[in-house]
Short mmCIF file of C-alpha atoms and ligand atoms in Angstrom, two decimals:
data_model
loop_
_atom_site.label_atom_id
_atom_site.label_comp_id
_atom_site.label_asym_id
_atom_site.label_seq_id
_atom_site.Cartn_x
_atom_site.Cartn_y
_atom_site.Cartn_z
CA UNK A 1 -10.31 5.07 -35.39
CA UNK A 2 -13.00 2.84 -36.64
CA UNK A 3 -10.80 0.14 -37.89
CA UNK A 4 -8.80 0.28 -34.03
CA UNK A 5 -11.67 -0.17 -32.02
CA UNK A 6 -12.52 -3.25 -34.44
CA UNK A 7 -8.96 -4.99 -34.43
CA UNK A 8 -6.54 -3.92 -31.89
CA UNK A 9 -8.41 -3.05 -29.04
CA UNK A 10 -11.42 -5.20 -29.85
CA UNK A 11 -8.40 -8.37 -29.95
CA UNK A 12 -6.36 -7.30 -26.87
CA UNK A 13 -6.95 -10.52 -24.77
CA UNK A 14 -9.98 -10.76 -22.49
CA UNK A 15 -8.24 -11.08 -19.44
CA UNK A 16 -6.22 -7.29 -20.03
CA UNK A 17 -9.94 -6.18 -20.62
CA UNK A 18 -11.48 -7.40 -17.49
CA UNK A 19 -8.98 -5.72 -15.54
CA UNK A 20 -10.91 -3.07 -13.20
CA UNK A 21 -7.86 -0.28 -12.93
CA UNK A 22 -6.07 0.39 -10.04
CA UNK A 23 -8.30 3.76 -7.72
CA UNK A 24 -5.36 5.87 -6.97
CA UNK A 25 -6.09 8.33 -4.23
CA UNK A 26 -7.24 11.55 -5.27
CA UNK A 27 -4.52 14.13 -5.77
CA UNK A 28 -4.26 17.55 -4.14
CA UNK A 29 -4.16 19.06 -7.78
CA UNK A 30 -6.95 17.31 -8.93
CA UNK A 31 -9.28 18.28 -6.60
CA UNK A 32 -7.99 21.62 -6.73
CA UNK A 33 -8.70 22.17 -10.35
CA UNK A 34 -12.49 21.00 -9.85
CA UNK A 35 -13.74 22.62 -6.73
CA UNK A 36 -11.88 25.45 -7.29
CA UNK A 37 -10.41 25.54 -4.30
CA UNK A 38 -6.42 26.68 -2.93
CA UNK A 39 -4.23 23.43 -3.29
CA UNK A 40 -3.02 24.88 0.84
CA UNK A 41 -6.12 24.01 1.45
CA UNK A 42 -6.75 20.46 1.02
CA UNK A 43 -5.12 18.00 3.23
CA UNK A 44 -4.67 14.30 1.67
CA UNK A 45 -5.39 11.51 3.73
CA UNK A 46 -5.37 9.08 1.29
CA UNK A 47 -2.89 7.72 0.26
CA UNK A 48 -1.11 6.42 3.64
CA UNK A 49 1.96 8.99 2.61
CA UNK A 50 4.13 9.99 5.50
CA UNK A 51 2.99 13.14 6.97
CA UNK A 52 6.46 14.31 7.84
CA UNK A 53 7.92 14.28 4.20
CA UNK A 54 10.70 12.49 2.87
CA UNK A 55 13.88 12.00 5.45
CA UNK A 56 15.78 14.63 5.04
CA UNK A 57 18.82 12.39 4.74
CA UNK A 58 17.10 10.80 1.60
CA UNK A 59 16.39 14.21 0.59
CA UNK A 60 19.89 15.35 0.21
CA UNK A 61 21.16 12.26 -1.19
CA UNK A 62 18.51 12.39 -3.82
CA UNK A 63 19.90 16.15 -4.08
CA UNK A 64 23.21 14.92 -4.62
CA UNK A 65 22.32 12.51 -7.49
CA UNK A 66 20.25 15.16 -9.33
CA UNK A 67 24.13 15.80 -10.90
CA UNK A 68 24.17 12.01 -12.90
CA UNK A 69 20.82 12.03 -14.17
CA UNK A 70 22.21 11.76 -17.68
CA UNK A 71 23.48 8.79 -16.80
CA UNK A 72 21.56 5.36 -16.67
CA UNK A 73 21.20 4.15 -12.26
CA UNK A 74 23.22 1.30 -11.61
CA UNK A 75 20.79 -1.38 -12.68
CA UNK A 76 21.93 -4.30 -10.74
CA UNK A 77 21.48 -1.49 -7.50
CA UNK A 78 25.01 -2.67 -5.83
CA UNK A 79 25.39 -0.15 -3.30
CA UNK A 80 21.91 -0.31 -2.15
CA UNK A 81 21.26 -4.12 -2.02
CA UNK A 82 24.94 -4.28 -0.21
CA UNK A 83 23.68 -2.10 2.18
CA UNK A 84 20.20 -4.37 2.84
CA UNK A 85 22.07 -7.35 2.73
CA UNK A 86 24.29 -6.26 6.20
CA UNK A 87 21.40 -4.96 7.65
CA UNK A 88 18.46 -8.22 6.92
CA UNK A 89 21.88 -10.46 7.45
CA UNK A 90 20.45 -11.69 3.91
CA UNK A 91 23.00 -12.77 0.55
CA UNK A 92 22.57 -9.95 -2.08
CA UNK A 93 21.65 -12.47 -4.73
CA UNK A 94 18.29 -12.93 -2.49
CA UNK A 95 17.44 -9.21 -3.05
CA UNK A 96 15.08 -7.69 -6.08
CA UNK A 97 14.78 -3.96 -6.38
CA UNK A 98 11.47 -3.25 -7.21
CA UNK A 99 9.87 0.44 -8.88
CA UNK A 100 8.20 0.26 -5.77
CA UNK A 101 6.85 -3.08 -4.10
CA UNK A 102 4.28 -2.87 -6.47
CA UNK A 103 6.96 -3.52 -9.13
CA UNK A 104 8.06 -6.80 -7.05
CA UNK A 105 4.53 -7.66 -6.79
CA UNK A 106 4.69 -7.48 -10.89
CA UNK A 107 7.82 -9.28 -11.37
CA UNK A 108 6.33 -12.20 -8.99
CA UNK A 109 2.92 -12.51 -10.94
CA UNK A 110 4.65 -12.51 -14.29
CA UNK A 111 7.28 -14.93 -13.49
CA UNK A 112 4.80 -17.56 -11.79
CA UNK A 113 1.73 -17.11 -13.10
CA UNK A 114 0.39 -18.27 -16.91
CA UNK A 115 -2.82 -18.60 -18.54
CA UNK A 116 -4.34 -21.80 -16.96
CA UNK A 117 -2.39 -21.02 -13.66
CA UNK A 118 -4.46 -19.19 -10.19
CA UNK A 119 -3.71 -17.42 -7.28
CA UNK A 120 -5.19 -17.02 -4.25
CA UNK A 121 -5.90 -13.57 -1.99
CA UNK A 122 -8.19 -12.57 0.68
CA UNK A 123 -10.99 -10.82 -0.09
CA UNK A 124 -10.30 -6.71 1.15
CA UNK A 125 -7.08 -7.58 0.29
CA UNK A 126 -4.88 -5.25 -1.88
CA UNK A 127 -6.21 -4.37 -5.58
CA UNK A 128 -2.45 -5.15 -6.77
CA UNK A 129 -2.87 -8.59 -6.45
CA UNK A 130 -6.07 -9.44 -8.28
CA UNK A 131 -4.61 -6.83 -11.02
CA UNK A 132 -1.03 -8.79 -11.11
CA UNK A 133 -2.79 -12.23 -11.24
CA UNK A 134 -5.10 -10.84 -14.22
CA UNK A 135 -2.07 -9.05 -16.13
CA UNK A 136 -0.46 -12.48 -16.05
CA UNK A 137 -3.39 -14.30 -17.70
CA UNK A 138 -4.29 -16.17 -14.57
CA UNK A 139 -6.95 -16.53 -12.50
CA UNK A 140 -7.83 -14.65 -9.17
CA UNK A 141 -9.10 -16.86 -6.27
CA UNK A 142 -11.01 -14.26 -3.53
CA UNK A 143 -11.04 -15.98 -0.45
CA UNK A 144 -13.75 -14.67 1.95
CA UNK A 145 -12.17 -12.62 4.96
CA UNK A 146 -12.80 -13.26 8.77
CA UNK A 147 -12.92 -10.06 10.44
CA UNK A 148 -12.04 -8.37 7.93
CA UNK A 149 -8.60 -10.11 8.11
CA UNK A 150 -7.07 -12.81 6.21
CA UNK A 151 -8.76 -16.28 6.73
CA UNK A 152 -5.75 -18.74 6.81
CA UNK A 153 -7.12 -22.02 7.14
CA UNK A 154 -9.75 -20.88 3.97
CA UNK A 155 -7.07 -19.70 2.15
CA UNK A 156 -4.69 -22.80 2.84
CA UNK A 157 -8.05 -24.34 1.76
CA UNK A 158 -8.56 -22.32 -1.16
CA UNK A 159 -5.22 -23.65 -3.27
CA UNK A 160 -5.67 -25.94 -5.91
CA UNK A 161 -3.58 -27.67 -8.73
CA UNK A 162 -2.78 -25.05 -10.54
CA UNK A 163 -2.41 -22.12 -8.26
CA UNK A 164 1.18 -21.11 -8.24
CA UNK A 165 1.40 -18.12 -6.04
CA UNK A 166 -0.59 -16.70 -2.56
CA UNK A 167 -0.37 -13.06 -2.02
CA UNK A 168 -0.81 -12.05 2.10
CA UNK A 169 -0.36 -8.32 3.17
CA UNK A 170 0.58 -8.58 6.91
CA UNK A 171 -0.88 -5.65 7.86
CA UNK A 172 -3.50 -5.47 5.52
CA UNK A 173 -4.29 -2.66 3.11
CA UNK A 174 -6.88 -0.91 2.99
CA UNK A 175 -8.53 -3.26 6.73
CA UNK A 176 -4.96 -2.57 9.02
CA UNK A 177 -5.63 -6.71 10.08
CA UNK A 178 -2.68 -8.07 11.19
CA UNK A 179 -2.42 -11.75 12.02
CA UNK A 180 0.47 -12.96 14.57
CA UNK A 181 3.84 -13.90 12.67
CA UNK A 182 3.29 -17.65 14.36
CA UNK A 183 0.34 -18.00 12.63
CA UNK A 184 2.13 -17.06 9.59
CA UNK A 185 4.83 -19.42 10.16
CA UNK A 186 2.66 -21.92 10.93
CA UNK A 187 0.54 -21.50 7.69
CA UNK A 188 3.82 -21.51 5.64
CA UNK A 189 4.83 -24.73 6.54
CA UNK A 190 1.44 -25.97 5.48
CA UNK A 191 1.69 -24.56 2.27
CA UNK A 192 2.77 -26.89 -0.67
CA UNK A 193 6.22 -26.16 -2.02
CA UNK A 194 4.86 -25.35 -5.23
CA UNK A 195 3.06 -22.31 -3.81
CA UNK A 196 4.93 -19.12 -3.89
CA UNK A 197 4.01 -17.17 -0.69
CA UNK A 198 4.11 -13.39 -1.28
CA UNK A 199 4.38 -11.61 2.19
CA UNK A 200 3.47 -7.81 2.04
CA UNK A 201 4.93 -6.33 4.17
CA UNK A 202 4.84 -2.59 3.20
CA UNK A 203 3.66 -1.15 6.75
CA UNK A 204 6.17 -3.50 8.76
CA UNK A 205 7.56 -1.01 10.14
CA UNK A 206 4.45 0.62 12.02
CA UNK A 207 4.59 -2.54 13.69
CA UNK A 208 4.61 -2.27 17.70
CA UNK A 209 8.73 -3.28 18.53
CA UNK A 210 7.26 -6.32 20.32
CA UNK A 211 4.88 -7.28 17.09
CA UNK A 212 8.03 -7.46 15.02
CA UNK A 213 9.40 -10.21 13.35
CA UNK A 214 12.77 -10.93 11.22
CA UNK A 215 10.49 -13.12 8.62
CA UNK A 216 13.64 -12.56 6.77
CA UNK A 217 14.87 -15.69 8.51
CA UNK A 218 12.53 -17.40 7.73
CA UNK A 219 13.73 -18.18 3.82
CA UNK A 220 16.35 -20.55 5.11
CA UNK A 221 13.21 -22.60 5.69
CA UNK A 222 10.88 -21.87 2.69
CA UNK A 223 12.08 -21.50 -0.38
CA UNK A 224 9.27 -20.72 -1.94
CA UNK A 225 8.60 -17.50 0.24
CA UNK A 226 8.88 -13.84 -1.30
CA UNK A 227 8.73 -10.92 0.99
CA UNK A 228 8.12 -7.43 -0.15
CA UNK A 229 8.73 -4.13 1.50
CA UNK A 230 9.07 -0.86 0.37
CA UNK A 231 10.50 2.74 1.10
CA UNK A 232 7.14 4.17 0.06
CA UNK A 233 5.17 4.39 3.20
CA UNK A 234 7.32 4.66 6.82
CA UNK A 235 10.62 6.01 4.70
CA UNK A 236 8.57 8.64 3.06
CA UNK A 237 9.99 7.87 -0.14
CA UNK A 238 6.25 7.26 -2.27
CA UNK A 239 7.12 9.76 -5.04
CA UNK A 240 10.48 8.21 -5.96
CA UNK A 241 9.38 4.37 -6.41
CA UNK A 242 11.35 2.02 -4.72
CA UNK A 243 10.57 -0.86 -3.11
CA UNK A 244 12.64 -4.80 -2.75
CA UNK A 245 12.03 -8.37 -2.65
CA UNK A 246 13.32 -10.79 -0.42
CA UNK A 247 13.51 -14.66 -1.32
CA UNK A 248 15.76 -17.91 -1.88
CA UNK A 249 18.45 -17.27 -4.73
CA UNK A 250 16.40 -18.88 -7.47
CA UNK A 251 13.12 -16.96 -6.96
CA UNK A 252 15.27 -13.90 -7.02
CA UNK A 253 17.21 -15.25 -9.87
CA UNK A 254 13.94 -15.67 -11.85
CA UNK A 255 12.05 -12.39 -11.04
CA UNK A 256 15.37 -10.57 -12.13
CA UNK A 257 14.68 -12.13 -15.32
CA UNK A 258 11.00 -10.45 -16.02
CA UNK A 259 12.66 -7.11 -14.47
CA UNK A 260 12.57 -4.45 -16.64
CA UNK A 261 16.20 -3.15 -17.01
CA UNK A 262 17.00 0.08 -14.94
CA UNK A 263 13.84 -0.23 -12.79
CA UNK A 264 14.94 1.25 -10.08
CA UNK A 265 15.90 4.98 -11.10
CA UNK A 266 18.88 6.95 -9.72
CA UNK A 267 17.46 9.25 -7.10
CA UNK A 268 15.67 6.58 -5.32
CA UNK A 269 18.61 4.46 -5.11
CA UNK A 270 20.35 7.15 -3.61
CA UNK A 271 17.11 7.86 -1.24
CA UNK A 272 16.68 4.69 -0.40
CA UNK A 273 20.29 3.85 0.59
CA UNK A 274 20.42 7.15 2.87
CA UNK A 275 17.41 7.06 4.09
CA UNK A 276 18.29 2.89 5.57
CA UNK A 277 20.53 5.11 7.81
CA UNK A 278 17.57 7.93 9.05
CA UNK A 279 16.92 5.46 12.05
CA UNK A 280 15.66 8.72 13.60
CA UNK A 281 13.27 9.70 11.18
CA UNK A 282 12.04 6.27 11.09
CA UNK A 283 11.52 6.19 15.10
CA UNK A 284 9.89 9.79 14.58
CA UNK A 285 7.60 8.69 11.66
CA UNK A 286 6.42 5.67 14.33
CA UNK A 287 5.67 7.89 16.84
CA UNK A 288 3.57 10.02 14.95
CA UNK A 289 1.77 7.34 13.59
CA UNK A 290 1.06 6.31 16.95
CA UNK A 291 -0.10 9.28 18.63
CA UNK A 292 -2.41 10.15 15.54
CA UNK A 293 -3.95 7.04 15.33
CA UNK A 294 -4.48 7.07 18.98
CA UNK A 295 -6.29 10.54 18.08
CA UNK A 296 -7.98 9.17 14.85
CA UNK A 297 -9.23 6.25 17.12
CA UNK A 298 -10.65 8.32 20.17
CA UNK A 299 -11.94 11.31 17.59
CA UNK A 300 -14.41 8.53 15.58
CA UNK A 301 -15.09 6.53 18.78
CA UNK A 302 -16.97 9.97 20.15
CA UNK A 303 -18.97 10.21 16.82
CA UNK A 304 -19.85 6.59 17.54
CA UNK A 305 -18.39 5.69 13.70
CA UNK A 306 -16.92 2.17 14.26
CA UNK A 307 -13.26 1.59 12.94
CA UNK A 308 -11.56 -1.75 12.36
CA UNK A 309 -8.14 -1.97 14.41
CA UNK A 310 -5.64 -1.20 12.66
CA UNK A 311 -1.62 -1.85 12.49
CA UNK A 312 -0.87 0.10 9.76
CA UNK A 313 -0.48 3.99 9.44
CA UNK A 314 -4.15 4.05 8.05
CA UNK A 315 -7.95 3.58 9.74
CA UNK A 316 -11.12 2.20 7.93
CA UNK A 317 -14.30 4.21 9.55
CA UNK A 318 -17.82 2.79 9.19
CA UNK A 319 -19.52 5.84 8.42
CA UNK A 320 -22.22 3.84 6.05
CA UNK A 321 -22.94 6.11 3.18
CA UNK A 322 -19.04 6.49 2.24
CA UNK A 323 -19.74 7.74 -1.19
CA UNK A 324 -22.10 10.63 -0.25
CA UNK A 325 -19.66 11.60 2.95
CA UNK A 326 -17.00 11.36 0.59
CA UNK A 327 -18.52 14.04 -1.45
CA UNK A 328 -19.08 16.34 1.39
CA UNK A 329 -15.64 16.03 2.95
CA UNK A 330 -13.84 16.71 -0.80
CA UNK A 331 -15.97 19.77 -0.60
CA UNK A 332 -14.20 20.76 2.67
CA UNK A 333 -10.60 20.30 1.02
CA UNK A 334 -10.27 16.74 2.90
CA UNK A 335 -9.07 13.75 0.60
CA UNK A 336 -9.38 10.59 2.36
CA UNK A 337 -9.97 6.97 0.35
CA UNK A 338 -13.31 5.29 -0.35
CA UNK A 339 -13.13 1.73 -0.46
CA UNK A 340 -16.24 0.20 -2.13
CA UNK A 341 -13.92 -1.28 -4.66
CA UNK A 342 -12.46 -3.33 -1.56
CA UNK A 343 -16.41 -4.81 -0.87
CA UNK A 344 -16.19 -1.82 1.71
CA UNK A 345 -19.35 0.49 0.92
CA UNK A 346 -19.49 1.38 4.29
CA UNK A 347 -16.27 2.88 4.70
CA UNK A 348 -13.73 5.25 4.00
CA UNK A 349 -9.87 4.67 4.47
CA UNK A 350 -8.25 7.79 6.37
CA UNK A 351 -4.25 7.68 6.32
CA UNK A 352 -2.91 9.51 9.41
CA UNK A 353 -1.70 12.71 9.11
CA UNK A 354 -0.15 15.08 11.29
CA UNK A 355 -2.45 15.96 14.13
CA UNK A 356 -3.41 19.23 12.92
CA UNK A 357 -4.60 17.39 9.73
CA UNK A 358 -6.64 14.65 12.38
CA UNK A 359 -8.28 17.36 14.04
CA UNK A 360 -9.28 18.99 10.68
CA UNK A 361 -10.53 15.66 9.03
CA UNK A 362 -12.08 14.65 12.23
CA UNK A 363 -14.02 18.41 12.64
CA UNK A 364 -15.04 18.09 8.61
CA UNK A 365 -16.55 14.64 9.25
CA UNK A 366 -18.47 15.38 12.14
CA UNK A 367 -20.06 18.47 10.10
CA UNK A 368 -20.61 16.15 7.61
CA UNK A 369 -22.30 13.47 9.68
CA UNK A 370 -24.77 15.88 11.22
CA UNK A 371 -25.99 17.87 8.15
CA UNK A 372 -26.46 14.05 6.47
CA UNK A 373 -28.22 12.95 9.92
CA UNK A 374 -30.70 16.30 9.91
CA UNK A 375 -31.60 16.22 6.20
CA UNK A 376 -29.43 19.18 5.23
CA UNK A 377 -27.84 19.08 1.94
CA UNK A 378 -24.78 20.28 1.76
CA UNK A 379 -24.01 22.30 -1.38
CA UNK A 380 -20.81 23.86 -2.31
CA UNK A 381 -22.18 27.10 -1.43
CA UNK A 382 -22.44 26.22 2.01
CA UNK A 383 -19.03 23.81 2.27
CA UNK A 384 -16.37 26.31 1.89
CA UNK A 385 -13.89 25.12 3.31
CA UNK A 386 -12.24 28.09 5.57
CA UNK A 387 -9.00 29.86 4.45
CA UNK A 388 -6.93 28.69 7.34
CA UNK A 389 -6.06 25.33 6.22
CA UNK A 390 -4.97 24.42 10.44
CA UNK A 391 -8.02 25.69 10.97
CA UNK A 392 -10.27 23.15 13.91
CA UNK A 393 -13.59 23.88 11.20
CA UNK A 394 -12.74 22.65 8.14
CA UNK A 395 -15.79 23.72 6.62
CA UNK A 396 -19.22 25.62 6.93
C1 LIG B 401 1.31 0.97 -0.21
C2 LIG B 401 1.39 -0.50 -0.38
C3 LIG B 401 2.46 -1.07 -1.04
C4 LIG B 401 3.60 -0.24 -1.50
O1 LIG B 401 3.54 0.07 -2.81
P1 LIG B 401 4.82 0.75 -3.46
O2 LIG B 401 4.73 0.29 -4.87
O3 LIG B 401 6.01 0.24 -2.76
O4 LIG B 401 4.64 2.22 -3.31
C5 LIG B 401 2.52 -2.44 -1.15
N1 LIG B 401 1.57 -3.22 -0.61
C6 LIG B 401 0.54 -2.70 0.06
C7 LIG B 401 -0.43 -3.61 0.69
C8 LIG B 401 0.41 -1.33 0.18
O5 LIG B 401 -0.62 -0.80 0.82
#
């Protein structure tokens, strides 16, 4: 033990010990297990998970490949990079197949990125890419947001000799900023070639029809743009892991050379490929999205909490002490995300739900608020939350 904490752990490099760890949203289980309390009970909104599920054409494909799970997935993932190539009108060899985007996020950071080597992010910008940049030995450049948002011209401003790769999430996670795809084209062109441009684009598809944009076309022009999307949030596909990677033929040549063999495991090929096909549960996932952040929107506007606009299927609420509300609203079964680890003291991240699951957060929140605002502390005692987990109160 003794002679561990002196040599190996004491020697693993500097940069691996600096890393602060990724804050996974708190799972139903979890919370279960410590409060006590009826996993029914607790809604997550935390996460940015679809509410309706998985589609349930994924679901029986990933059914159907249960059978072959002795054998090792396809690990060049053919059938489903054939089937994203017709669709993006994109060659196959441009295609990575991530263990969700996060895994394509990985791949870029330890293919371009070295000790002595930087990369540049916005500052509330998503904890993968300061942990990538750090995994890789190089070193994170934060570049202070405007509105919350990406700052372009201060990131354009921001690259240096020796930065090799520029992460932007378009919308943002955890802020929901979106910046229009012209003044991402523009910015690209301004870019030097020996950038790599990593373009997030895991909540593309809760993008308005007319906010939409094939950036896929785009790589004819810039070769030294990767674009990342995943099956994980609007697909419904988060527990299987499986996301891709879009670029020119020799970025994707070169992150298939840092992928980990088999990455990609059987069922979520299979899920991923069928659900490409669920257009309708895609256009039904949408929908929801939009009518419950419509809800989420109007619900905190009447409690006079501020929000940031958001594009994604997520909201950030000002509710200033985050932590302590936090507290209080785990109390009444409701998971949502606090973001101090963003810079974001003030605010919690709520995913939308179904609007049952709204209503519920938005009811525990405004009991919350008001015991906080008249001095009442809240014990457990006093915040069960009630049996009925559709219930309007969700606690007292
Ligand atoms: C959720 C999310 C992803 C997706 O991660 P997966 O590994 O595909 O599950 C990627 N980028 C951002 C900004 C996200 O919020």
């Amino acid at each position: 033990m003794k002679g561990c904490d002196t040599t190996c752990i004491g020697l693993a490099p500097k940069h691996v010990r600096a890393i602060a760890p990724y804050q996974p949203g708190k799972p139903i289980s979890e919370l279960a297990r410590e409060l006590g309390l009826n996993e029914p009970d607790i809604i997550k909104l935390a996460s940015n998970e679809n509410p309706l599920g998985p589609s349930p054409l994924a679901l029986a494909a990933a059914q159907d490949a249960l059978h072959d799970m002795a054998l090792y997935p396809d690990g060049a993932g053919f059938a489903l990079k054939a089937k994203l190539s017709a669709k993006l009108r994109v060659a196959a060899s441009q295609i990575v197949l991530g263990n969700g985007s996060n895994d394509v996020l990985d791949m870029a950071a330890r293919a371009f990125l070295t000790g002595g080597t930087s990369s540049v992010y916005a500052q509330h910008a998503f904890a993968v890419y300061p942990i990538a940049t750090q995994t890789a030995g190089a070193q994170g450049i934060a570049v202070a947001a405007k509105a919350y948002g990406h700052d372009l011209a201060a990131m354009r401003a921001a690259i240096r000799d020796d930065t090799r790769v520029l992460w932007i999430a378009n919308p943002n996670n955890p802020t929901g900023t979106f910046l229009p795809w012209s003044e991402i084209e523009a910015f690209l062109s301004s870019v030097p070639p020996q950038v790599l441009v990593v373009l997030d684009e895991a909540y593309g598809e809760y993008l308005p029809p007319a906010e939409r944009c094939d950036t896929a076309a785009w790589l004819v022009r810039f070769p030294n743009l990767l674009i990342s999307r995943t099956f994980s949030k609007a697909y419904g596909l988060a527990g299987l892991r499986v996301g891709y990677g879009l670029g020119s033929t020799a970025v994707i040549d070169l992150l298939n050379r840092v992928r980990h063999p088999f990455n990609v495991n059987a069922l979520a090929l299979a899920a991923a490929e069928a659900a490409l096909d669920d257009v309708e549960f895609l256009a039904r996932s949408y929908a929801l999205n939009t009518a419950g952040m419509a809800q989420l929107v109007a619900g905190l506007a009447a409690m006079n909490i501020e929000t940031v606009p958001s594009k994604g299927n997520f909201l950030l609420a000002k509710v200033g002490d985050a932590a302590r509300i936090n507290t209080e609203l785990l109390k009444c079964g409701v998971i949502v995300r606090p973001v101090a680890n963003y810079g974001l003291p003030e605010f919690l991240r709520v995913s939308v739900g179904l609007a049952g699951q709204n209503a519920r957060f938005l009811d525990a929140l405004s009991v919350v608020v008001a015991a906080l605002s008249e001095g009442v502390s809240l014990g457990t005692a006093a915040l069960q939350p009630r049996p009925d987990p559709g219930g309007r109160k969700a606690c007292l």
